[in-house]
Short mmCIF file of C-alpha atoms and ligand atoms in Angstrom, two decimals:
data_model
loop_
_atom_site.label_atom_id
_atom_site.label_comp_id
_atom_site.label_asym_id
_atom_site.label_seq_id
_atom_site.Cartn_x
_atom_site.Cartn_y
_atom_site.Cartn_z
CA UNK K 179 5.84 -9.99 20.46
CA UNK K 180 8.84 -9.22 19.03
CA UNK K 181 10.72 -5.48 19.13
CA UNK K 182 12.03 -5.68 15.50
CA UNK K 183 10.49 -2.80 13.66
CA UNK K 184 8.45 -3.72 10.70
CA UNK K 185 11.04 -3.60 7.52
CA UNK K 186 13.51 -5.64 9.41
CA UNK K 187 11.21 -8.71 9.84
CA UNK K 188 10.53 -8.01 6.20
CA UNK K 189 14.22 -8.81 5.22
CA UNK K 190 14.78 -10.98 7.78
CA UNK K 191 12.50 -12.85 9.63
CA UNK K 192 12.44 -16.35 8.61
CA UNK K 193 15.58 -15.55 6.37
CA UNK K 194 18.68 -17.06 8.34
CA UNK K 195 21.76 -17.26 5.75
CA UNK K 196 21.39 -21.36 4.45
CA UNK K 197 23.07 -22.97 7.02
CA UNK K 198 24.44 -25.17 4.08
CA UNK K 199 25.73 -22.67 1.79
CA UNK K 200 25.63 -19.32 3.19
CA UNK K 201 23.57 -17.77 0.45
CA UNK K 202 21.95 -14.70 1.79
CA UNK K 203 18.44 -16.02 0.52
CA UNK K 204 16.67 -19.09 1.24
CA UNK K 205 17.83 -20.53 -1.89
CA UNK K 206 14.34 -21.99 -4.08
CA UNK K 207 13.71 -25.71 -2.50
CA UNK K 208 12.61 -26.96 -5.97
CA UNK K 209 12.01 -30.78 -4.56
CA UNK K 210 8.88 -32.68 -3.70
CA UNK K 211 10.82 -35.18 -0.96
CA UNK K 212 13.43 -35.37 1.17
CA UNK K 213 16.16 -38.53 2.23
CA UNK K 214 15.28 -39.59 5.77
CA UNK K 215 18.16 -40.89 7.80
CA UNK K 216 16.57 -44.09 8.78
CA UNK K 217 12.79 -44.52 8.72
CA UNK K 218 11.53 -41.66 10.29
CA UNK K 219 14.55 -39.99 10.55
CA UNK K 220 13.87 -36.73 9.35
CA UNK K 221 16.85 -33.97 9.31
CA UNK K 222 15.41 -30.89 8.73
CA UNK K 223 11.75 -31.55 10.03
CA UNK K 224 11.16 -31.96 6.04
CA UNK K 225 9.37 -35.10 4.41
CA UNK K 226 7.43 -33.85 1.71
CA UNK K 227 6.65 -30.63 -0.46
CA UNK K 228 2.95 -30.46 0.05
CA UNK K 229 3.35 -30.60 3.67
CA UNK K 230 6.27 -28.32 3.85
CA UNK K 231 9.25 -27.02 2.00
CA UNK K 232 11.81 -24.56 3.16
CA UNK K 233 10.94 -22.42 0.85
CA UNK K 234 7.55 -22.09 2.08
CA UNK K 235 8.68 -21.81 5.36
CA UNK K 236 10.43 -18.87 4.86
CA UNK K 237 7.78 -16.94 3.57
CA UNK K 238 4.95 -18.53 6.05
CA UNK K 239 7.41 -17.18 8.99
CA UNK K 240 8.23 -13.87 7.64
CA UNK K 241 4.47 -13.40 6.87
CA UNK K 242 3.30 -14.22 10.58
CA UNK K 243 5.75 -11.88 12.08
CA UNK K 244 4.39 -9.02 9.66
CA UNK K 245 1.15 -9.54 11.09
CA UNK K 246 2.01 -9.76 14.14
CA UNK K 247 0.72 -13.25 14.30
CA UNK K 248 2.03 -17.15 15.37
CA UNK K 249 1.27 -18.90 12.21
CA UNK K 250 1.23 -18.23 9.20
CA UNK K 251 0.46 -20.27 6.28
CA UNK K 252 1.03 -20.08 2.06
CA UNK K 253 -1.28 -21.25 -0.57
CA UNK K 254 -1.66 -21.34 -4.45
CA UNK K 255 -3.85 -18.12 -4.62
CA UNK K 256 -6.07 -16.31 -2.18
CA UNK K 257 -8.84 -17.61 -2.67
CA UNK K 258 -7.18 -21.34 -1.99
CA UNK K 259 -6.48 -19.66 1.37
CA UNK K 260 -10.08 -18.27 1.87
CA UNK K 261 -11.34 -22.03 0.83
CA UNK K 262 -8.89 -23.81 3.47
CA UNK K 263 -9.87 -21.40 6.22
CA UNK K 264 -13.64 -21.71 5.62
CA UNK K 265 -13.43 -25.46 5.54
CA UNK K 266 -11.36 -25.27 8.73
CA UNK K 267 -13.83 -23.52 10.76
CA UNK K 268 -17.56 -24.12 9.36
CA UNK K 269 -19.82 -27.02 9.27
CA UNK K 270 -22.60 -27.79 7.04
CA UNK K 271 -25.88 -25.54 8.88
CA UNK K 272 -23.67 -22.70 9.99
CA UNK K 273 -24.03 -19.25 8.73
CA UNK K 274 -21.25 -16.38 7.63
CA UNK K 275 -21.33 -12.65 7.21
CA UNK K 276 -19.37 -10.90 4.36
CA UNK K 277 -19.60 -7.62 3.41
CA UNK K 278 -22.26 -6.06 1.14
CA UNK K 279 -19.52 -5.51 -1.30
CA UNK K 280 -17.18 -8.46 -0.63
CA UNK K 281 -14.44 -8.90 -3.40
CA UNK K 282 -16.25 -10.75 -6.03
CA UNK K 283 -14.06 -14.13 -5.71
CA UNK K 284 -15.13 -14.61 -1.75
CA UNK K 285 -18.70 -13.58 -2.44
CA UNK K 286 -18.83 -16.47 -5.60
CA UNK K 287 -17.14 -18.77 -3.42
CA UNK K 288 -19.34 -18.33 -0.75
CA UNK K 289 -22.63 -17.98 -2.45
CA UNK K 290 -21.45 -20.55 -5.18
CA UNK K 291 -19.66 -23.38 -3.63
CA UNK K 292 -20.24 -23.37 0.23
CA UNK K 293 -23.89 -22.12 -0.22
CA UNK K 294 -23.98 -25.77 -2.03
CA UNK K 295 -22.73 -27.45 1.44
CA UNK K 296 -25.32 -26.12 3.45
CA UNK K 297 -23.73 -23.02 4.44
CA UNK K 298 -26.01 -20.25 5.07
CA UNK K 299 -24.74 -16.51 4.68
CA UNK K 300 -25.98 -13.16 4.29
CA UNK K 301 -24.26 -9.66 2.71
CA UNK K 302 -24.70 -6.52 5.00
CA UNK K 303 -22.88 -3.01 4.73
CA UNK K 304 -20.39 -3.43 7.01
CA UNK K 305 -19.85 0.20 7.63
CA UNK K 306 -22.72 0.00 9.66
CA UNK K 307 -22.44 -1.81 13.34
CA UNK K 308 -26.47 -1.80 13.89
CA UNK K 309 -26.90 -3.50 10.86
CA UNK K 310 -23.97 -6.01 11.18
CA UNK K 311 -25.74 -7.11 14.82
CA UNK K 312 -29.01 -7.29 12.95
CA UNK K 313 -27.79 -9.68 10.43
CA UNK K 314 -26.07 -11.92 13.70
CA UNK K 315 -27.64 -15.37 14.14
CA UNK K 316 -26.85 -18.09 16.56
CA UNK K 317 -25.34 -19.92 14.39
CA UNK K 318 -22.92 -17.57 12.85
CA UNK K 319 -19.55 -19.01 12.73
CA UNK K 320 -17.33 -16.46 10.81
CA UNK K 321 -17.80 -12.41 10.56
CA UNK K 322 -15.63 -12.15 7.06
CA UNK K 323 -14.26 -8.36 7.00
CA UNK K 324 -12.49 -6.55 4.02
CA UNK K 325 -11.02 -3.16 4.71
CA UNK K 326 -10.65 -1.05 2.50
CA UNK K 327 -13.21 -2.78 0.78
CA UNK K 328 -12.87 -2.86 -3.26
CA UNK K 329 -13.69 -1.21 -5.45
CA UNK K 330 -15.91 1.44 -3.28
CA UNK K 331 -12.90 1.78 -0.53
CA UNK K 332 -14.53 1.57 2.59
CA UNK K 333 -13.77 1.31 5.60
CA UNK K 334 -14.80 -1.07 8.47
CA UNK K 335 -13.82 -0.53 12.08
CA UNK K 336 -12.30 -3.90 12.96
CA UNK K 337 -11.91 -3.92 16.20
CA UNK K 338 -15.47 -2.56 16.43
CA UNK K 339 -16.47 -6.13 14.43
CA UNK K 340 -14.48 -7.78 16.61
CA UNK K 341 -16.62 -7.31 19.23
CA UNK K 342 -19.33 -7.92 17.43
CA UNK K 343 -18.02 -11.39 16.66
CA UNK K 344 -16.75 -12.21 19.75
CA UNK K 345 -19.62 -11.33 21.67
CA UNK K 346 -21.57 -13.53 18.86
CA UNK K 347 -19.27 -16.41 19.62
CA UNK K 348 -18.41 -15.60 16.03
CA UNK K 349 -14.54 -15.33 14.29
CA UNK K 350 -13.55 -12.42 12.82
CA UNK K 351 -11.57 -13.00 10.01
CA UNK K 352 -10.11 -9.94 8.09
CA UNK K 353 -9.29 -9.52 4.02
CA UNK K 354 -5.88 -7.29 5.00
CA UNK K 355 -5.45 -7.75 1.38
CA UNK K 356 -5.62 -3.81 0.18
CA UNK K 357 -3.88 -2.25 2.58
CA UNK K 358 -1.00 -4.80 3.76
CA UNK K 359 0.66 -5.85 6.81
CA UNK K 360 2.54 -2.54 6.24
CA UNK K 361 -0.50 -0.37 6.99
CA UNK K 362 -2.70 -2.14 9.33
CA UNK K 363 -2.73 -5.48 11.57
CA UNK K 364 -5.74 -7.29 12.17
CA UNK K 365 -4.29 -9.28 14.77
CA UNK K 366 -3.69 -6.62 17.28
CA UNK K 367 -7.22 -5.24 16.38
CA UNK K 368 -8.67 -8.62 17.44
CA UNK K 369 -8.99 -10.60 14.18
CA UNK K 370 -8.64 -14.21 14.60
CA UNK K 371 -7.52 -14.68 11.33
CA UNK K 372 -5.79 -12.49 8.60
CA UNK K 373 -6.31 -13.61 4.57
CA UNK K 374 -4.63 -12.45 2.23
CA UNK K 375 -4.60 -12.20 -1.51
CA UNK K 376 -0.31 -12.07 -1.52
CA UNK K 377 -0.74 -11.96 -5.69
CA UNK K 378 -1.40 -8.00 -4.59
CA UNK K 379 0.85 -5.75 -2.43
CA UNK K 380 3.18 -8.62 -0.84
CA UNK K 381 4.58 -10.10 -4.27
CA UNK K 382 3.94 -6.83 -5.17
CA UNK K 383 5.12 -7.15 -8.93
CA UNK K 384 2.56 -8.65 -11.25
CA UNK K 385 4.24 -11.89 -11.38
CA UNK K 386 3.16 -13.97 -9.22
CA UNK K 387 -0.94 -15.52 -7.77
CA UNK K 388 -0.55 -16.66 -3.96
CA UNK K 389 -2.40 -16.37 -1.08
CA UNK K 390 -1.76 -16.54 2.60
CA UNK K 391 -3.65 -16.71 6.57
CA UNK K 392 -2.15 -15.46 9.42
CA UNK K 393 -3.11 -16.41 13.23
CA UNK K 394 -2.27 -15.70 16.73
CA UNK K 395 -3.87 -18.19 18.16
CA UNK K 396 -1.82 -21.70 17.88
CA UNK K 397 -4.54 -24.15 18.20
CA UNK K 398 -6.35 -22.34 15.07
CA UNK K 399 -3.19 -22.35 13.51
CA UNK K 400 -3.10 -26.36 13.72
CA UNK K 401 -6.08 -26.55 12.10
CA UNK K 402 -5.67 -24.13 9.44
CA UNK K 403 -2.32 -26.32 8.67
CA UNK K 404 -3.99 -29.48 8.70
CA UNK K 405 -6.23 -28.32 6.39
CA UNK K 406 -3.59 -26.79 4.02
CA UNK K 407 -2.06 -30.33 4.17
CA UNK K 408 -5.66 -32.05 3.55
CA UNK K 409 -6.62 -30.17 0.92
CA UNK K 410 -3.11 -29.67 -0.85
CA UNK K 411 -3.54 -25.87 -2.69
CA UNK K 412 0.10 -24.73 -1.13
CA UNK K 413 2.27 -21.88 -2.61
CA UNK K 414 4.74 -23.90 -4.80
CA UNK K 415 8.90 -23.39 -3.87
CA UNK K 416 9.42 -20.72 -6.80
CA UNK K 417 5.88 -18.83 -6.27
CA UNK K 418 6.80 -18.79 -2.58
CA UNK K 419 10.00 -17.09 -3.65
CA UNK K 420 8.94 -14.63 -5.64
CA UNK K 421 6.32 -13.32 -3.06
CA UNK K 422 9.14 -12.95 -0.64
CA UNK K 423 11.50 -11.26 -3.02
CA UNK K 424 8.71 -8.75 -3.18
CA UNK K 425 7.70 -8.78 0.70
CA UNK K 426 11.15 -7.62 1.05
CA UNK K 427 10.39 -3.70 -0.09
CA UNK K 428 6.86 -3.79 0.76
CA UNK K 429 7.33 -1.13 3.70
CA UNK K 430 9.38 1.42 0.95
CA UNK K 431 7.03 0.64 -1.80
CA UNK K 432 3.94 1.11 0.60
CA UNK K 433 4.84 4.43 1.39
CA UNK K 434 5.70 5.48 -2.37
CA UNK K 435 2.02 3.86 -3.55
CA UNK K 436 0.36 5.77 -0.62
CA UNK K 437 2.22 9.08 -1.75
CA UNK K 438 1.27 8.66 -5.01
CA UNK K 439 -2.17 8.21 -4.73
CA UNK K 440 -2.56 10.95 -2.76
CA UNK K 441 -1.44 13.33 -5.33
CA UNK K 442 -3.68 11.27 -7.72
CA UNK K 443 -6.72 11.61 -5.43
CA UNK K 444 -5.91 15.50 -4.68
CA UNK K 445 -5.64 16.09 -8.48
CA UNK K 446 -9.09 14.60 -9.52
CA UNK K 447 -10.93 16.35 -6.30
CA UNK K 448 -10.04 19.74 -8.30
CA UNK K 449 -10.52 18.14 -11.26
CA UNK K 450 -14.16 19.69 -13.00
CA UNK K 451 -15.01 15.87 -15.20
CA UNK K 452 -14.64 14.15 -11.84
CA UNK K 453 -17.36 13.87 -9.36
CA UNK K 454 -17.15 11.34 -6.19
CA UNK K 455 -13.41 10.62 -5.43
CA UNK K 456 -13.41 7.49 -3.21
CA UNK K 457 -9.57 7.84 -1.10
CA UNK K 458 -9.86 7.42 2.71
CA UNK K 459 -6.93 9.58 2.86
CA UNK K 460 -9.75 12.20 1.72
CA UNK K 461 -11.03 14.21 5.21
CA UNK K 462 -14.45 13.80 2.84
CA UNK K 463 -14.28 9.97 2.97
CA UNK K 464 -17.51 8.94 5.45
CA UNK K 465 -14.48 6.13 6.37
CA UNK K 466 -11.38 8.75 6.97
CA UNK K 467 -11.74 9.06 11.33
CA UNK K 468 -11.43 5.24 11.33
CA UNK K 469 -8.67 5.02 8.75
CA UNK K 470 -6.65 7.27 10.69
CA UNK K 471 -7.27 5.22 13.28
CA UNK K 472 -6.75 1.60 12.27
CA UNK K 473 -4.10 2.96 9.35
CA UNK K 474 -0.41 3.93 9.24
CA UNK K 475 -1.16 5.78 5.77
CA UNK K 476 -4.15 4.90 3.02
CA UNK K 477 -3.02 2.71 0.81
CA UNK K 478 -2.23 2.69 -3.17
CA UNK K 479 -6.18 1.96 -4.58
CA UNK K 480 -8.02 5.35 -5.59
CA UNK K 481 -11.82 4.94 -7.24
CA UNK K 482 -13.49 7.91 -8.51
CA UNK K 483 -16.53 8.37 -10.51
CA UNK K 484 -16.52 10.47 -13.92
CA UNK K 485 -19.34 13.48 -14.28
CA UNK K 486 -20.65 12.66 -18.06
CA UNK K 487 -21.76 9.25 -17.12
CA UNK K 488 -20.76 5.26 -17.75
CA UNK K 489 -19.63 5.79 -21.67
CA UNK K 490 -17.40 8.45 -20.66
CA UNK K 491 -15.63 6.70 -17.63
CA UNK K 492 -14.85 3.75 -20.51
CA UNK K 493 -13.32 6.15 -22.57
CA UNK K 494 -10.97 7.53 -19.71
CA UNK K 495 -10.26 4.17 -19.77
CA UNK K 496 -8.81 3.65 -22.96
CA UNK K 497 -7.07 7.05 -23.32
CA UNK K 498 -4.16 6.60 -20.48
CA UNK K 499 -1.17 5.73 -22.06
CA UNK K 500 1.22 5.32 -18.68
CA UNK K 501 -1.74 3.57 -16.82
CA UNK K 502 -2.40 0.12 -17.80
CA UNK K 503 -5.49 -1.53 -18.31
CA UNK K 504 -5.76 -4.42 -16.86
CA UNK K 505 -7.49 -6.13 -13.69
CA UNK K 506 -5.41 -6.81 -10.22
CA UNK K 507 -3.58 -4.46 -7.96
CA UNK K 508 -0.97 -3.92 -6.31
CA UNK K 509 2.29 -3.82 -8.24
CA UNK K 510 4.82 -1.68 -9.45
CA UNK K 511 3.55 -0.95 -12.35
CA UNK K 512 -0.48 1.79 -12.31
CA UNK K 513 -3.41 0.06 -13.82
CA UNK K 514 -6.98 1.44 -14.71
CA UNK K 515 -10.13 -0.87 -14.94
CA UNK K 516 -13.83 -0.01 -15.14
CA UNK K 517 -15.45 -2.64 -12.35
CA UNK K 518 -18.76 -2.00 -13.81
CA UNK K 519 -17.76 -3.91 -17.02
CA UNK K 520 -14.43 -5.75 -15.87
CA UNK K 521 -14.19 -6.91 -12.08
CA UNK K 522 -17.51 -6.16 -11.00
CA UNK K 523 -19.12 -7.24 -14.73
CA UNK K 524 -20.50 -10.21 -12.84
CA UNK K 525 -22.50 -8.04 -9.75
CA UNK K 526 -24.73 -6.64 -12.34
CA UNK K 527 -28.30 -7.01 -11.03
CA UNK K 528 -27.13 -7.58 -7.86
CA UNK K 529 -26.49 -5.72 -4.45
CA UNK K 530 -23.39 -5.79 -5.16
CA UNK K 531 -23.58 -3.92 -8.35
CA UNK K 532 -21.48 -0.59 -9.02
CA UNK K 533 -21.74 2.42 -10.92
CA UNK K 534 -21.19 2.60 -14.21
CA UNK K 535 -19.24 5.82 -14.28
CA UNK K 536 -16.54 4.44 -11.36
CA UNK K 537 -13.16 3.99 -12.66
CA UNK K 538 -10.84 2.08 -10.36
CA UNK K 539 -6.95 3.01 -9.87
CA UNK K 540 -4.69 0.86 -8.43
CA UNK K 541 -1.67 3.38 -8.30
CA UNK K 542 2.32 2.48 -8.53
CA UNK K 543 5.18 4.01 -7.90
CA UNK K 544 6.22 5.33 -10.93
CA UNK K 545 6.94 9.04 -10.77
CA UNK K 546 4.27 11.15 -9.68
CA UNK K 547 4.25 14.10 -11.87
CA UNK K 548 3.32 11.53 -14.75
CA UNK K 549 0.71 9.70 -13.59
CA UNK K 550 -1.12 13.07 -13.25
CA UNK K 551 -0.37 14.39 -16.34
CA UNK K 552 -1.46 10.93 -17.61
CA UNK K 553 -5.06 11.13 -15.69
CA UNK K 554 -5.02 14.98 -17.29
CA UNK K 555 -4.67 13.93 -20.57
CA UNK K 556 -6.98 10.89 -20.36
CA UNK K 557 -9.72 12.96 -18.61
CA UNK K 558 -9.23 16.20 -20.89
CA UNK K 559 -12.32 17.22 -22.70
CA UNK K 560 -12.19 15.54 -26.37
CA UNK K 561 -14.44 18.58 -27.50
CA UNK K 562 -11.64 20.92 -26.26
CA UNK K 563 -8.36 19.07 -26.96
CA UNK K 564 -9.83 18.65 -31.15
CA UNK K 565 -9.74 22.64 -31.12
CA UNK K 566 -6.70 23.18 -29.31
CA UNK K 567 -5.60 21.13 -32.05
CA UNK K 568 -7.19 22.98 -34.66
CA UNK K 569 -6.04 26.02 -33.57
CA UNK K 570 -2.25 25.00 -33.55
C1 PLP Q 776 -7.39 -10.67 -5.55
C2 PLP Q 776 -8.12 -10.72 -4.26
C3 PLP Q 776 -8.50 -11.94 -3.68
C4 PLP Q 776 -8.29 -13.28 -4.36
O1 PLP Q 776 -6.96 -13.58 -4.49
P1 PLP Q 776 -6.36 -14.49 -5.70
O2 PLP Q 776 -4.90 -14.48 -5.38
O3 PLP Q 776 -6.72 -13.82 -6.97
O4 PLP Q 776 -6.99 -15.83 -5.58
C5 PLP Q 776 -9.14 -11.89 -2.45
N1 PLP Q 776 -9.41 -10.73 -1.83
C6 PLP Q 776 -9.07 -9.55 -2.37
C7 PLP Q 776 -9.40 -8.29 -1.65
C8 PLP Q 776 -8.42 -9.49 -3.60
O5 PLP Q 776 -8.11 -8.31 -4.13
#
C-alpha cells in the first residue's frame, strides 16, 4: 500500500521522466518489436507490442495504483477486458450472476456469446442481498457487480456481495466504470477484480474506446495477463496515451462532474415536468446510506424521468442546445440520451427494459449556471413558452 494520495499516483505513478530522453511523459512507443541484444537478450523486458509496450505499461501501472490494486492490465475497449477476464476465470458448465440491469454490452456478451459456451447465468436485482443468495448455485464462478448501475443509478453494497461471493466460493468482480477509481475502490471493499470501461471517466474526453482490469491478487493477475497475451485485444501505444493524458485530471474533473450534477439533480427535484430524479447524492435515493458509505462524492451520471410521459422525455431530448445528444459518458463535454430508444433500445421486452419517459444525463464540467438554464429551457412548457412569445 502505498501513502501517495490519490492525484499524485495519477500524475505520476508509472510516469518516471524517459530515462532516454528526459521527456516528462512516457513518450508514445509507436513500435510492434524491439532489437534484442543477443538471442534472448532483452533490454528493457520488451519483445513485442502485443505482449507489452511501454506505453501500455505506463498506463497499466498508474491504473493499478489508482485502484489500489497489483496488476493492472489495458485492452482495446471494455468489453475486450470483460471478455479476457471471463475467459480467464470460467469454464464451460459454470454459472455467473450480473445484475438485473447490467450495462447492455456485458449482459449481450454474456447471454450472447458465453451463454453459447455452456455458460450458465442468471440476472437478479442486486440491490437486494436475499435475492442475490437465492440466485447462488454451486457452481457459480463470478458475482459480476456494477455500481452505480446505468441507466437506473443504483447502488450495490460491495463489500456486502463480497461476502456473498466469497462465502459462495464465488469472485466478485466489480464494473467501477461510473464512478472511477476517484470515488470508490473495489479492491479495498473486497473485489477480486475491478473492470473498467476507461473510454468513460479515465480518458475522460470523448476520444478515445479502452478498457482496463485491476487485481490485488498476483496469481489472478498472471492469468488475466496471459490471457490478454492469448487473446491479443490490448490498448494500442497511442490509445494507451490518450487514456493517461486524461487519467491525469481525473481527481479535479471528478469533483467538478460531481458538483455539477448536483446542481443539475437539485434543479429538476424542484422542477414541476420532472417526476423520479435518480442521483444517489439525493437523501431520497433508496441507494444514498450505502453511497455515502462506499463513495467519496456521487459521481457525474443523473437519470430522471419526465411527468407527461415517453413522447415528451424525446422531445426534452432534442430541445437542449448545450447538452449533446449522443450515447457514452463521461467526458468533458454534457450529453443527453433517451435509453428507452438509444442505449437501452435493445432491452425492450425484456427485464431489463426501462421507462420510456427516463432521460439519462451524463453531466460535464462546463459551467454550471448553463447547464441549468439549458435543462430549463429544454424542459419549459412548449404551451407556455409559444405565449410568452406571443405576448412579446
Ligand atoms: C461503456 C461501458 C462498458 C463497455 O465499454 P466499451 O469501452 O464501450 O467496450 C462497460 N461497462 C459500462 C458500465 C460502460 O458504461
Amino acid at each position: 500500500m502505498t501513502t501517495e494520495g490519490f492525484e499524485t499516483l495519477a500524475i505520476h505513478a508509472g510516469q518516471e521522466p524517459d530515462p532516454g530522453t528526459g521527456a516528462v511523459v512516457p513518450p508514445i512507443y509507436q513500435v510492434s518489436t524491439y532489437k534484442q541484444d543477443g538471442v534472448g537478450g532483452l533490454r528493457g523486458g520488451y519483445e513485442y507490442s502485443r505482449s507489452a509496450n511501454p506505453t501500455r505499461t505506463a498506463l497499466e501501472e498508474c491504473l493499478a495504483a489508482l485502484e489500489g490494486g497489483s496488476r493492472g492490465l489495458a485492452f482495446a475497449s471494455g468489453l475486450a477486458a470483460e471478455d479476457a477476464l471471463l475467459r480467464a476465470v470460467l469454464e464451460p458448465g459454470d454459472h455467473v450472476l450480473i445484475p438485473g440491469d447490467a450495462y447492455g454490452g456485458t449482459f449481450r456478451l454474456i447471454s450472447k456469446v458465453f451463454d453459447r459456451w455452456g455458460v450458465a447465468w442468471d440476472a437478479v436485482p442486486q440491490g437486494d442481498p436475499d435475492a442475490v443468495r437465492a440466485a447462488v448455485r454451486p457452481n457459480t464462478r463470478v458475482l459480476w457487480v456494477e455500481t452505480p448501475t446505468n441507466p437506473l443509478l443504483g447502488i450495490v453494497d460491495i463489500a456486502l456481495l463480497a461476502q456473498i461471493a466469497h462465502e459462495a466460493g464465488a469472485l466478485l468482480a466489480v464494473d467501477n466504470t461510473f464512478a472511477s477509481p476517484y470515488l470508490q475502490r473495489p479492491l479495498a471493499l473486497g473485489a477480486d477484480v475491478v473492470v473498467h470501461s476507461t473510454t468513460k471517466y479515465l480518458g475522460g474526453h470523448s476520444d478515445v474506446v479502452g478498457g482496463a482490469l485491476v487485481t490485488a491478487d498476483a496469481g489472478l493477475g498472471e492469468r488475466l495477463a496471459f490471457h490478454q497475451n492469448a487473446m491479443g485485444a490490448v490498448a494500442g501505444p497511442f490509445d494507451a496515451w490518450l487514456t493517461m493524458r486524461g487519467v491525469r485530471t481525473l481527481g479535479v474533473r471528478m469533483d467538478r462532474h460531481c458538483a455539477n450534477a448536483a446542481a443539475v439533480a437539485a434543479m429538476l427535484e424542484r422542477h414541476p415536468r420532472v417526476g423520479d430524479v435518480l442521483y444517489p447524492g439525493l437523501p431520497t435515493h433508496p441507494g444514498h446510506d450505502v453511497a455515502v458509505k462506499q463513495m467519496k462524492d456521487f459521481g457525474g451520471m443523473v437519470s430522471f424521468r419526465v411527468r407527461d410521459g415517453e413522447e415528451a422525455a424525446v422531445a426534452v431530448c432534442d430541445r437542449t442546445r448545450l447538452f449533446t445528444l449522443g450515447e457514452s459518458l463521461g467526458g468533458v463535454e454534457s450529453l443527453i440520451e433517451h435509453p428507452g430508444r438509444m442505449t437501452h433500445a435493445s432491452a425492450a421486452g425484456s427485464a431489463l427494459e426501462v421507462p420510456g419517459d427516463l432521460i439519462r444525463l451524463s453531466v460535464g464540467i462546463e459551467s454550471a449556471e448553463d447547464l441549468l438554464e439549458d435543462l430549463r429551457q429544454a424542459l419549459a412548457d412548449e404551451g407556455r413558452l409559444r405565449r410568452r412569445v406571443a405576448r412579446s
